[in-house]
Amino acid sequence: KSIGQDLYTAEDDFWKIYSWAIEKSRLTRALEKQGVTRGTKDAWMKNAQGEWIEVTEDWLEREAADIVKNNIPNYDYVPDFIKALRKLPIGNFVSFPAEIARTGANIVQRALREINTSYTLANGQVIKPFTGIGYTRLFGFTTTVAAIPYATQKMFQTIYDVTDDEREAIRKYVAGWSQNSTILPIKDEDGNFKYVDFSHANAYDTLIRPLQTVVNSVADGQPEDGIMDDFLKGMFTSMAEFGEPFISESIWTEAVSDIIMRGGRSREGYQVYNPEDSAGNIASGIFKHLVKAQ
């Protein structure tokens, strides 16, 4: 276990360091294109608050570190309350979705800031050096979030020879929280269908609609603060369905509750066993339900 954790941590650290180097390089090139070069007399610029900033190596490193810290999932930043939920019979697997919510909002906020923030140089010229980075960050994030589910779904349909109509027919029989999810259809040799709820394996899926709202608002030239407010509202609205399996009963706890508290009926309403059946068949039905849940 320790070796596995060390390898995972090493890989995670490598990509964070790599991302930091890339972000620092992007910032440096964007400023140099506007004539702002560190280590020279042209390294100064004034922000909207009237504060003069000297673009130094240290400043670039701190800016790049801030991007990595806030835009890449990091379990060190998961609140203690969220971590504590893992010890309860509710709230399984909540750390990753919590980080998706944090970093997703930060990516959008950072992109909007880069698109809109202007600086004044010593000669009085007003520049927006990071606009290109901001647009790249926003549209790149949106494309990634939207393209991955679509491409994965089409790949599964091709592998298992499932038509669009068949895929949508499967949706009629999925769990309530999967009704609006990206469904990955699977067909066995006998033609029976199964599915994988990709939306609950891909937490970024919940950001697709809010992100599209942001893109449309940016194109319409709406103010940054209003766009961010709308994005946050949309994100938490869409996360309500995503979060249901995480804030409801754990799988095993739910199965036991079906037997003890709900009298042999699941939360969705189907009968686990027939109460009029023999004791042996009832016991068999209970055992099957618990094993299936496990």
PDB file of C-alpha atoms in Angstrom:
ATOM      1  CA  LYS A   1       0.000   0.000   0.000  1.00  0.00           C
ATOM      2  CA  SER A   2       2.820   2.389   0.915  1.00  0.00           C
ATOM      3  CA  ILE A   3       4.616   1.750  -2.400  1.00  0.00           C
ATOM      4  CA  GLY A   4       1.409   2.356  -4.334  1.00  0.00           C
ATOM      5  CA  GLN A   5       0.759   5.596  -2.488  1.00  0.00           C
ATOM      6  CA  ASP A   6       4.341   6.743  -3.058  1.00  0.00           C
ATOM      7  CA  LEU A   7       4.110   6.023  -6.781  1.00  0.00           C
ATOM      8  CA  TYR A   8       0.772   7.819  -7.050  1.00  0.00           C
ATOM      9  CA  THR A   9       2.129  10.817  -5.124  1.00  0.00           C
ATOM     10  CA  ALA A  10       5.270  10.925  -7.278  1.00  0.00           C
ATOM     11  CA  GLU A  11       3.240  10.893 -10.494  1.00  0.00           C
ATOM     12  CA  ASP A  12       0.854  13.516  -9.139  1.00  0.00           C
ATOM     13  CA  ASP A  13       3.752  15.744  -8.104  1.00  0.00           C
ATOM     14  CA  PHE A  14       5.414  15.335 -11.507  1.00  0.00           C
ATOM     15  CA  TRP A  15       2.356  16.596 -13.380  1.00  0.00           C
ATOM     16  CA  LYS A  16       1.894  19.483 -10.978  1.00  0.00           C
ATOM     17  CA  ILE A  17       5.525  20.537 -11.496  1.00  0.00           C
ATOM     18  CA  TYR A  18       5.138  20.127 -15.256  1.00  0.00           C
ATOM     19  CA  SER A  19       1.965  22.236 -15.239  1.00  0.00           C
ATOM     20  CA  TRP A  20       3.705  24.894 -13.135  1.00  0.00           C
ATOM     21  CA  ALA A  21       6.542  25.134 -15.675  1.00  0.00           C
ATOM     22  CA  ILE A  22       4.088  25.396 -18.580  1.00  0.00           C
ATOM     23  CA  GLU A  23       2.015  28.114 -16.880  1.00  0.00           C
ATOM     24  CA  LYS A  24       5.133  30.120 -15.997  1.00  0.00           C
ATOM     25  CA  SER A  25       6.329  29.918 -19.587  1.00  0.00           C
ATOM     26  CA  ARG A  26       2.933  31.050 -20.926  1.00  0.00           C
ATOM     27  CA  LEU A  27       2.865  34.056 -18.600  1.00  0.00           C
ATOM     28  CA  THR A  28       6.420  35.018 -19.551  1.00  0.00           C
ATOM     29  CA  ARG A  29       5.764  34.853 -23.296  1.00  0.00           C
ATOM     30  CA  ALA A  30       2.474  36.764 -23.027  1.00  0.00           C
ATOM     31  CA  LEU A  31       4.157  39.634 -21.158  1.00  0.00           C
ATOM     32  CA  GLU A  32       7.192  39.726 -23.446  1.00  0.00           C
ATOM     33  CA  LYS A  33       4.885  40.117 -26.469  1.00  0.00           C
ATOM     34  CA  GLN A  34       3.631  43.324 -24.822  1.00  0.00           C
ATOM     35  CA  GLY A  35       7.173  44.557 -24.133  1.00  0.00           C
ATOM     36  CA  VAL A  36       7.189  43.615 -20.439  1.00  0.00           C
ATOM     37  CA  THR A  37      10.458  41.779 -19.767  1.00  0.00           C
ATOM     38  CA  ARG A  38      11.664  40.715 -16.342  1.00  0.00           C
ATOM     39  CA  GLY A  39      15.029  42.020 -15.206  1.00  0.00           C
ATOM     40  CA  THR A  40      14.785  45.204 -17.288  1.00  0.00           C
ATOM     41  CA  LYS A  41      13.476  48.750 -16.847  1.00  0.00           C
ATOM     42  CA  ASP A  42      10.368  47.628 -18.752  1.00  0.00           C
ATOM     43  CA  ALA A  43       9.422  45.105 -16.070  1.00  0.00           C
ATOM     44  CA  TRP A  44       6.906  47.399 -14.351  1.00  0.00           C
ATOM     45  CA  MET A  45       3.159  47.616 -14.872  1.00  0.00           C
ATOM     46  CA  LYS A  46       0.260  49.070 -12.880  1.00  0.00           C
ATOM     47  CA  ASN A  47      -2.883  47.084 -12.069  1.00  0.00           C
ATOM     48  CA  ALA A  48      -6.487  48.332 -11.845  1.00  0.00           C
ATOM     49  CA  GLN A  49      -6.018  49.169  -8.138  1.00  0.00           C
ATOM     50  CA  GLY A  50      -3.209  51.576  -8.982  1.00  0.00           C
ATOM     51  CA  GLU A  51      -0.474  49.317  -7.571  1.00  0.00           C
ATOM     52  CA  TRP A  52       2.800  49.025  -9.444  1.00  0.00           C
ATOM     53  CA  ILE A  53       3.966  45.468 -10.037  1.00  0.00           C
ATOM     54  CA  GLU A  54       7.506  44.505 -10.947  1.00  0.00           C
ATOM     55  CA  VAL A  55       7.550  41.405 -13.116  1.00  0.00           C
ATOM     56  CA  THR A  56      10.358  39.356 -11.626  1.00  0.00           C
ATOM     57  CA  GLU A  57      11.233  35.673 -11.694  1.00  0.00           C
ATOM     58  CA  ASP A  58       9.716  35.361  -8.228  1.00  0.00           C
ATOM     59  CA  TRP A  59       6.467  37.044  -9.335  1.00  0.00           C
ATOM     60  CA  LEU A  60       6.122  34.708 -12.327  1.00  0.00           C
ATOM     61  CA  GLU A  61       6.818  31.656 -10.167  1.00  0.00           C
ATOM     62  CA  ARG A  62       4.206  32.693  -7.599  1.00  0.00           C
ATOM     63  CA  GLU A  63       1.589  33.368 -10.283  1.00  0.00           C
ATOM     64  CA  ALA A  64       2.215  29.969 -11.878  1.00  0.00           C
ATOM     65  CA  ALA A  65       2.071  28.292  -8.457  1.00  0.00           C
ATOM     66  CA  ASP A  66      -1.255  29.999  -7.716  1.00  0.00           C
ATOM     67  CA  ILE A  67      -2.708  28.606 -10.953  1.00  0.00           C
ATOM     68  CA  VAL A  68      -1.561  25.062 -10.187  1.00  0.00           C
ATOM     69  CA  LYS A  69      -2.756  25.271  -6.575  1.00  0.00           C
ATOM     70  CA  ASN A  70      -6.231  26.441  -7.517  1.00  0.00           C
ATOM     71  CA  ASN A  71      -6.837  24.783 -10.895  1.00  0.00           C
ATOM     72  CA  ILE A  72      -5.575  21.224 -10.389  1.00  0.00           C
ATOM     73  CA  PRO A  73      -7.319  18.816  -7.972  1.00  0.00           C
ATOM     74  CA  ASN A  74      -5.357  18.457  -4.755  1.00  0.00           C
ATOM     75  CA  TYR A  75      -6.719  16.405  -1.846  1.00  0.00           C
ATOM     76  CA  ASP A  76      -4.753  18.528   0.620  1.00  0.00           C
ATOM     77  CA  TYR A  77      -7.334  21.248  -0.037  1.00  0.00           C
ATOM     78  CA  VAL A  78     -10.377  19.067   0.629  1.00  0.00           C
ATOM     79  CA  PRO A  79     -12.080  20.501   3.759  1.00  0.00           C
ATOM     80  CA  ASP A  80     -11.945  18.394   6.929  1.00  0.00           C
ATOM     81  CA  PHE A  81     -15.751  18.259   6.954  1.00  0.00           C
ATOM     82  CA  ILE A  82     -15.776  16.619   3.509  1.00  0.00           C
ATOM     83  CA  LYS A  83     -13.068  14.144   4.533  1.00  0.00           C
ATOM     84  CA  ALA A  84     -15.023  13.267   7.680  1.00  0.00           C
ATOM     85  CA  LEU A  85     -18.046  12.244   5.584  1.00  0.00           C
ATOM     86  CA  ARG A  86     -16.107   9.171   4.438  1.00  0.00           C
ATOM     87  CA  LYS A  87     -16.403   7.774   7.971  1.00  0.00           C
ATOM     88  CA  LEU A  88     -20.185   7.993   7.977  1.00  0.00           C
ATOM     89  CA  PRO A  89     -22.705   5.595   6.358  1.00  0.00           C
ATOM     90  CA  ILE A  90     -23.470   8.379   3.882  1.00  0.00           C
ATOM     91  CA  GLY A  91     -21.333  10.504   1.614  1.00  0.00           C
ATOM     92  CA  ASN A  92     -19.039   7.998  -0.076  1.00  0.00           C
ATOM     93  CA  PHE A  93     -16.347   9.142  -2.546  1.00  0.00           C
ATOM     94  CA  VAL A  94     -16.967  12.835  -1.891  1.00  0.00           C
ATOM     95  CA  SER A  95     -13.388  14.151  -1.983  1.00  0.00           C
ATOM     96  CA  PHE A  96     -13.027  14.009  -5.757  1.00  0.00           C
ATOM     97  CA  PRO A  97     -16.353  15.732  -6.566  1.00  0.00           C
ATOM     98  CA  ALA A  98     -15.514  18.377  -3.944  1.00  0.00           C
ATOM     99  CA  GLU A  99     -12.230  19.099  -5.707  1.00  0.00           C
ATOM    100  CA  ILE A 100     -13.950  19.188  -9.112  1.00  0.00           C
ATOM    101  CA  ALA A 101     -16.321  21.846  -7.802  1.00  0.00           C
ATOM    102  CA  ARG A 102     -13.416  23.868  -6.351  1.00  0.00           C
ATOM    103  CA  THR A 103     -11.042  23.625  -9.317  1.00  0.00           C
ATOM    104  CA  GLY A 104     -13.775  23.929 -11.954  1.00  0.00           C
ATOM    105  CA  ALA A 105     -14.968  27.216 -10.485  1.00  0.00           C
ATOM    106  CA  ASN A 106     -11.380  28.419 -10.130  1.00  0.00           C
ATOM    107  CA  ILE A 107     -10.549  27.629 -13.755  1.00  0.00           C
ATOM    108  CA  VAL A 108     -13.512  29.660 -14.982  1.00  0.00           C
ATOM    109  CA  GLN A 109     -12.731  32.519 -12.587  1.00  0.00           C
ATOM    110  CA  ARG A 110      -9.073  32.570 -13.627  1.00  0.00           C
ATOM    111  CA  ALA A 111      -9.964  32.531 -17.329  1.00  0.00           C
ATOM    112  CA  LEU A 112     -12.423  35.422 -16.934  1.00  0.00           C
ATOM    113  CA  ARG A 113      -9.843  37.412 -14.970  1.00  0.00           C
ATOM    114  CA  GLU A 114      -7.201  36.804 -17.643  1.00  0.00           C
ATOM    115  CA  ILE A 115      -9.586  37.855 -20.403  1.00  0.00           C
ATOM    116  CA  ASN A 116     -10.643  41.086 -18.711  1.00  0.00           C
ATOM    117  CA  THR A 117      -7.722  42.317 -16.576  1.00  0.00           C
ATOM    118  CA  SER A 118      -5.752  45.245 -17.965  1.00  0.00           C
ATOM    119  CA  TYR A 119      -2.459  46.818 -16.893  1.00  0.00           C
ATOM    120  CA  THR A 120      -0.895  50.202 -17.545  1.00  0.00           C
ATOM    121  CA  LEU A 121       2.755  50.446 -18.540  1.00  0.00           C
ATOM    122  CA  ALA A 122       5.139  53.231 -17.531  1.00  0.00           C
ATOM    123  CA  ASN A 123       4.610  54.926 -20.914  1.00  0.00           C
ATOM    124  CA  GLY A 124       0.849  55.058 -20.335  1.00  0.00           C
ATOM    125  CA  GLN A 125      -0.011  52.208 -22.688  1.00  0.00           C
ATOM    126  CA  VAL A 126      -2.885  50.006 -21.501  1.00  0.00           C
ATOM    127  CA  ILE A 127      -2.461  46.306 -22.210  1.00  0.00           C
ATOM    128  CA  LYS A 128      -4.357  43.049 -21.624  1.00  0.00           C
ATOM    129  CA  PRO A 129      -1.442  40.599 -21.820  1.00  0.00           C
ATOM    130  CA  PHE A 130      -3.279  37.493 -20.654  1.00  0.00           C
ATOM    131  CA  THR A 131      -6.425  37.690 -22.791  1.00  0.00           C
ATOM    132  CA  GLY A 132      -5.192  34.992 -25.168  1.00  0.00           C
ATOM    133  CA  ILE A 133      -4.340  32.701 -22.266  1.00  0.00           C
ATOM    134  CA  GLY A 134      -7.776  33.297 -20.763  1.00  0.00           C
ATOM    135  CA  TYR A 135      -9.639  32.415 -23.950  1.00  0.00           C
ATOM    136  CA  THR A 136      -7.449  29.345 -24.446  1.00  0.00           C
ATOM    137  CA  ARG A 137      -8.066  28.244 -20.858  1.00  0.00           C
ATOM    138  CA  LEU A 138     -11.843  28.751 -21.040  1.00  0.00           C
ATOM    139  CA  PHE A 139     -12.465  27.201 -24.454  1.00  0.00           C
ATOM    140  CA  GLY A 140      -9.940  24.425 -23.850  1.00  0.00           C
ATOM    141  CA  PHE A 141     -11.594  23.486 -20.569  1.00  0.00           C
ATOM    142  CA  THR A 142     -15.056  23.633 -22.136  1.00  0.00           C
ATOM    143  CA  THR A 143     -13.993  21.507 -25.111  1.00  0.00           C
ATOM    144  CA  THR A 144     -12.348  18.927 -22.864  1.00  0.00           C
ATOM    145  CA  VAL A 145     -15.318  18.675 -20.519  1.00  0.00           C
ATOM    146  CA  ALA A 146     -17.788  18.336 -23.390  1.00  0.00           C
ATOM    147  CA  ALA A 147     -15.723  16.245 -25.814  1.00  0.00           C
ATOM    148  CA  ILE A 148     -14.583  13.454 -23.501  1.00  0.00           C
ATOM    149  CA  PRO A 149     -18.099  12.201 -22.578  1.00  0.00           C
ATOM    150  CA  TYR A 150     -19.318  12.424 -26.188  1.00  0.00           C
ATOM    151  CA  ALA A 151     -16.277  10.640 -27.641  1.00  0.00           C
ATOM    152  CA  THR A 152     -16.377   7.917 -24.968  1.00  0.00           C
ATOM    153  CA  GLN A 153     -20.076   7.296 -25.546  1.00  0.00           C
ATOM    154  CA  LYS A 154     -19.587   6.997 -29.320  1.00  0.00           C
ATOM    155  CA  MET A 155     -16.654   4.637 -28.791  1.00  0.00           C
ATOM    156  CA  PHE A 156     -18.802   2.306 -26.665  1.00  0.00           C
ATOM    157  CA  GLN A 157     -21.594   2.416 -29.249  1.00  0.00           C
ATOM    158  CA  THR A 158     -19.141   1.435 -31.975  1.00  0.00           C
ATOM    159  CA  ILE A 159     -17.537  -1.367 -29.939  1.00  0.00           C
ATOM    160  CA  TYR A 160     -20.862  -2.918 -28.934  1.00  0.00           C
ATOM    161  CA  ASP A 161     -22.771  -2.028 -32.119  1.00  0.00           C
ATOM    162  CA  VAL A 162     -25.431   0.015 -30.311  1.00  0.00           C
ATOM    163  CA  THR A 163     -27.544   2.539 -32.236  1.00  0.00           C
ATOM    164  CA  ASP A 164     -28.584   5.943 -30.912  1.00  0.00           C
ATOM    165  CA  ASP A 165     -32.185   4.717 -30.587  1.00  0.00           C
ATOM    166  CA  GLU A 166     -31.084   1.692 -28.563  1.00  0.00           C
ATOM    167  CA  ARG A 167     -28.949   3.866 -26.328  1.00  0.00           C
ATOM    168  CA  GLU A 168     -31.874   6.189 -25.606  1.00  0.00           C
ATOM    169  CA  ALA A 169     -34.148   3.205 -24.983  1.00  0.00           C
ATOM    170  CA  ILE A 170     -31.777   2.059 -22.231  1.00  0.00           C
ATOM    171  CA  ARG A 171     -32.295   5.422 -20.537  1.00  0.00           C
ATOM    172  CA  LYS A 172     -35.909   4.495 -19.751  1.00  0.00           C
ATOM    173  CA  TYR A 173     -34.726   1.815 -17.328  1.00  0.00           C
ATOM    174  CA  VAL A 174     -31.790   3.468 -15.570  1.00  0.00           C
ATOM    175  CA  ALA A 175     -31.732   4.652 -11.952  1.00  0.00           C
ATOM    176  CA  GLY A 176     -33.321   8.009 -11.206  1.00  0.00           C
ATOM    177  CA  TRP A 177     -30.013   9.818 -10.765  1.00  0.00           C
ATOM    178  CA  SER A 178     -28.824   8.537 -14.167  1.00  0.00           C
ATOM    179  CA  GLN A 179     -31.748   9.839 -16.214  1.00  0.00           C
ATOM    180  CA  ASN A 180     -29.794  12.817 -17.552  1.00  0.00           C
ATOM    181  CA  SER A 181     -26.354  11.221 -17.468  1.00  0.00           C
ATOM    182  CA  THR A 182     -24.011  10.250 -20.279  1.00  0.00           C
ATOM    183  CA  ILE A 183     -24.825   6.561 -20.774  1.00  0.00           C
ATOM    184  CA  LEU A 184     -22.155   4.139 -22.040  1.00  0.00           C
ATOM    185  CA  PRO A 185     -24.142   1.222 -23.536  1.00  0.00           C
ATOM    186  CA  ILE A 186     -22.908  -2.368 -23.419  1.00  0.00           C
ATOM    187  CA  LYS A 187     -24.423  -5.328 -25.282  1.00  0.00           C
ATOM    188  CA  ASP A 188     -23.513  -8.925 -24.427  1.00  0.00           C
ATOM    189  CA  GLU A 189     -23.373 -11.888 -26.823  1.00  0.00           C
ATOM    190  CA  ASP A 190     -27.066 -12.632 -26.239  1.00  0.00           C
ATOM    191  CA  GLY A 191     -28.090  -9.094 -27.123  1.00  0.00           C
ATOM    192  CA  ASN A 192     -28.842  -8.058 -23.542  1.00  0.00           C
ATOM    193  CA  PHE A 193     -28.076  -4.475 -22.630  1.00  0.00           C
ATOM    194  CA  LYS A 194     -26.143  -3.074 -19.713  1.00  0.00           C
ATOM    195  CA  TYR A 195     -24.749   0.389 -19.165  1.00  0.00           C
ATOM    196  CA  VAL A 196     -22.137   2.443 -17.367  1.00  0.00           C
ATOM    197  CA  ASP A 197     -23.157   5.831 -15.970  1.00  0.00           C
ATOM    198  CA  PHE A 198     -20.202   7.845 -17.245  1.00  0.00           C
ATOM    199  CA  SER A 199     -21.414  11.075 -15.662  1.00  0.00           C
ATOM    200  CA  HIS A 200     -20.850   9.648 -12.206  1.00  0.00           C
ATOM    201  CA  ALA A 201     -17.382   8.447 -13.166  1.00  0.00           C
ATOM    202  CA  ASN A 202     -16.557  11.814 -14.717  1.00  0.00           C
ATOM    203  CA  ALA A 203     -17.296  14.546 -12.207  1.00  0.00           C
ATOM    204  CA  TYR A 204     -16.546  17.281 -14.767  1.00  0.00           C
ATOM    205  CA  ASP A 205     -19.717  16.197 -16.579  1.00  0.00           C
ATOM    206  CA  THR A 206     -21.747  18.380 -14.213  1.00  0.00           C
ATOM    207  CA  LEU A 207     -19.968  21.490 -15.508  1.00  0.00           C
ATOM    208  CA  ILE A 208     -20.921  21.132 -19.178  1.00  0.00           C
ATOM    209  CA  ARG A 209     -24.101  23.247 -19.139  1.00  0.00           C
ATOM    210  CA  PRO A 210     -22.787  25.945 -16.759  1.00  0.00           C
ATOM    211  CA  LEU A 211     -19.617  26.212 -18.861  1.00  0.00           C
ATOM    212  CA  GLN A 212     -21.614  26.671 -22.043  1.00  0.00           C
ATOM    213  CA  THR A 213     -23.463  29.513 -20.307  1.00  0.00           C
ATOM    214  CA  VAL A 214     -20.119  31.128 -19.512  1.00  0.00           C
ATOM    215  CA  VAL A 215     -18.916  30.822 -23.104  1.00  0.00           C
ATOM    216  CA  ASN A 216     -22.121  32.400 -24.407  1.00  0.00           C
ATOM    217  CA  SER A 217     -21.902  35.221 -21.856  1.00  0.00           C
ATOM    218  CA  VAL A 218     -18.284  35.979 -22.754  1.00  0.00           C
ATOM    219  CA  ALA A 219     -19.248  36.142 -26.425  1.00  0.00           C
ATOM    220  CA  ASP A 220     -22.032  38.587 -25.531  1.00  0.00           C
ATOM    221  CA  GLY A 221     -19.612  40.789 -23.587  1.00  0.00           C
ATOM    222  CA  GLN A 222     -21.359  40.471 -20.218  1.00  0.00           C
ATOM    223  CA  PRO A 223     -19.505  41.674 -17.066  1.00  0.00           C
ATOM    224  CA  GLU A 224     -17.170  39.243 -15.317  1.00  0.00           C
ATOM    225  CA  ASP A 225     -18.914  39.264 -11.920  1.00  0.00           C
ATOM    226  CA  GLY A 226     -22.328  38.479 -13.382  1.00  0.00           C
ATOM    227  CA  ILE A 227     -20.928  35.640 -15.475  1.00  0.00           C
ATOM    228  CA  MET A 228     -19.252  34.081 -12.445  1.00  0.00           C
ATOM    229  CA  ASP A 229     -22.434  34.310 -10.364  1.00  0.00           C
ATOM    230  CA  ASP A 230     -24.441  32.583 -13.094  1.00  0.00           C
ATOM    231  CA  PHE A 231     -21.804  29.878 -13.437  1.00  0.00           C
ATOM    232  CA  LEU A 232     -21.806  29.078  -9.718  1.00  0.00           C
ATOM    233  CA  LYS A 233     -25.609  28.913  -9.622  1.00  0.00           C
ATOM    234  CA  GLY A 234     -25.670  26.614 -12.626  1.00  0.00           C
ATOM    235  CA  MET A 235     -22.898  24.414 -11.266  1.00  0.00           C
ATOM    236  CA  PHE A 236     -24.557  23.762  -7.923  1.00  0.00           C
ATOM    237  CA  THR A 237     -27.931  23.207  -9.567  1.00  0.00           C
ATOM    238  CA  SER A 238     -26.471  20.566 -11.874  1.00  0.00           C
ATOM    239  CA  MET A 239     -24.541  18.971  -9.007  1.00  0.00           C
ATOM    240  CA  ALA A 240     -27.751  18.182  -7.135  1.00  0.00           C
ATOM    241  CA  GLU A 241     -28.391  15.115  -9.308  1.00  0.00           C
ATOM    242  CA  PHE A 242     -24.698  14.201  -9.415  1.00  0.00           C
ATOM    243  CA  GLY A 243     -24.410  14.317  -5.658  1.00  0.00           C
ATOM    244  CA  GLU A 244     -27.360  12.048  -4.871  1.00  0.00           C
ATOM    245  CA  PRO A 245     -25.340   8.808  -4.655  1.00  0.00           C
ATOM    246  CA  PHE A 246     -22.754  10.566  -2.487  1.00  0.00           C
ATOM    247  CA  ILE A 247     -25.101  12.128   0.046  1.00  0.00           C
ATOM    248  CA  SER A 248     -27.587   9.274   0.209  1.00  0.00           C
ATOM    249  CA  GLU A 249     -27.076   5.972   2.007  1.00  0.00           C
ATOM    250  CA  SER A 250     -23.945   3.960   1.323  1.00  0.00           C
ATOM    251  CA  ILE A 251     -24.506   0.943  -0.901  1.00  0.00           C
ATOM    252  CA  TRP A 252     -24.379  -1.615   1.928  1.00  0.00           C
ATOM    253  CA  THR A 253     -26.274   0.609   4.370  1.00  0.00           C
ATOM    254  CA  GLU A 254     -29.000   1.117   1.784  1.00  0.00           C
ATOM    255  CA  ALA A 255     -29.340  -2.610   1.130  1.00  0.00           C
ATOM    256  CA  VAL A 256     -29.649  -3.354   4.843  1.00  0.00           C
ATOM    257  CA  SER A 257     -32.178  -0.537   5.236  1.00  0.00           C
ATOM    258  CA  ASP A 258     -34.236  -2.069   2.434  1.00  0.00           C
ATOM    259  CA  ILE A 259     -34.601  -5.171   4.599  1.00  0.00           C
ATOM    260  CA  ILE A 260     -34.870  -3.745   8.109  1.00  0.00           C
ATOM    261  CA  MET A 261     -36.372  -0.261   7.810  1.00  0.00           C
ATOM    262  CA  ARG A 262     -38.341  -0.425   4.561  1.00  0.00           C
ATOM    263  CA  GLY A 263     -39.822  -3.875   5.052  1.00  0.00           C
ATOM    264  CA  GLY A 264     -38.260  -5.464   2.014  1.00  0.00           C
ATOM    265  CA  ARG A 265     -38.850  -2.601  -0.397  1.00  0.00           C
ATOM    266  CA  SER A 266     -36.084  -0.499  -1.963  1.00  0.00           C
ATOM    267  CA  ARG A 267     -35.965   3.303  -2.009  1.00  0.00           C
ATOM    268  CA  GLU A 268     -36.996   3.148  -5.663  1.00  0.00           C
ATOM    269  CA  GLY A 269     -40.051   1.102  -4.703  1.00  0.00           C
ATOM    270  CA  TYR A 270     -39.356  -2.387  -6.044  1.00  0.00           C
ATOM    271  CA  GLN A 271     -39.960  -5.439  -3.852  1.00  0.00           C
ATOM    272  CA  VAL A 272     -36.853  -7.265  -2.626  1.00  0.00           C
ATOM    273  CA  TYR A 273     -38.850 -10.343  -1.601  1.00  0.00           C
ATOM    274  CA  ASN A 274     -42.448 -11.464  -1.352  1.00  0.00           C
ATOM    275  CA  PRO A 275     -43.538 -11.265   2.315  1.00  0.00           C
ATOM    276  CA  GLU A 276     -46.091 -14.024   1.636  1.00  0.00           C
ATOM    277  CA  ASP A 277     -43.383 -16.395   0.427  1.00  0.00           C
ATOM    278  CA  SER A 278     -41.789 -19.165   2.480  1.00  0.00           C
ATOM    279  CA  ALA A 279     -39.183 -18.306   5.076  1.00  0.00           C
ATOM    280  CA  GLY A 280     -36.530 -20.042   2.985  1.00  0.00           C
ATOM    281  CA  ASN A 281     -37.358 -18.042  -0.142  1.00  0.00           C
ATOM    282  CA  ILE A 282     -37.492 -14.810   1.842  1.00  0.00           C
ATOM    283  CA  ALA A 283     -34.067 -15.578   3.325  1.00  0.00           C
ATOM    284  CA  SER A 284     -32.781 -16.411  -0.143  1.00  0.00           C
ATOM    285  CA  GLY A 285     -34.155 -13.127  -1.529  1.00  0.00           C
ATOM    286  CA  ILE A 286     -32.577 -11.121   1.292  1.00  0.00           C
ATOM    287  CA  PHE A 287     -29.227 -12.848   0.819  1.00  0.00           C
ATOM    288  CA  LYS A 288     -29.300 -12.272  -2.935  1.00  0.00           C
ATOM    289  CA  HIS A 289     -30.123  -8.577  -2.430  1.00  0.00           C
ATOM    290  CA  LEU A 290     -27.266  -8.076   0.024  1.00  0.00           C
ATOM    291  CA  VAL A 291     -24.750  -9.962  -2.134  1.00  0.00           C
ATOM    292  CA  LYS A 292     -25.801  -7.982  -5.191  1.00  0.00           C
ATOM    293  CA  ALA A 293     -25.315  -4.743  -3.268  1.00  0.00           C
ATOM    294  CA  GLN A 294     -21.910  -5.845  -2.015  1.00  0.00           C
TER     295      GLN A 294
END
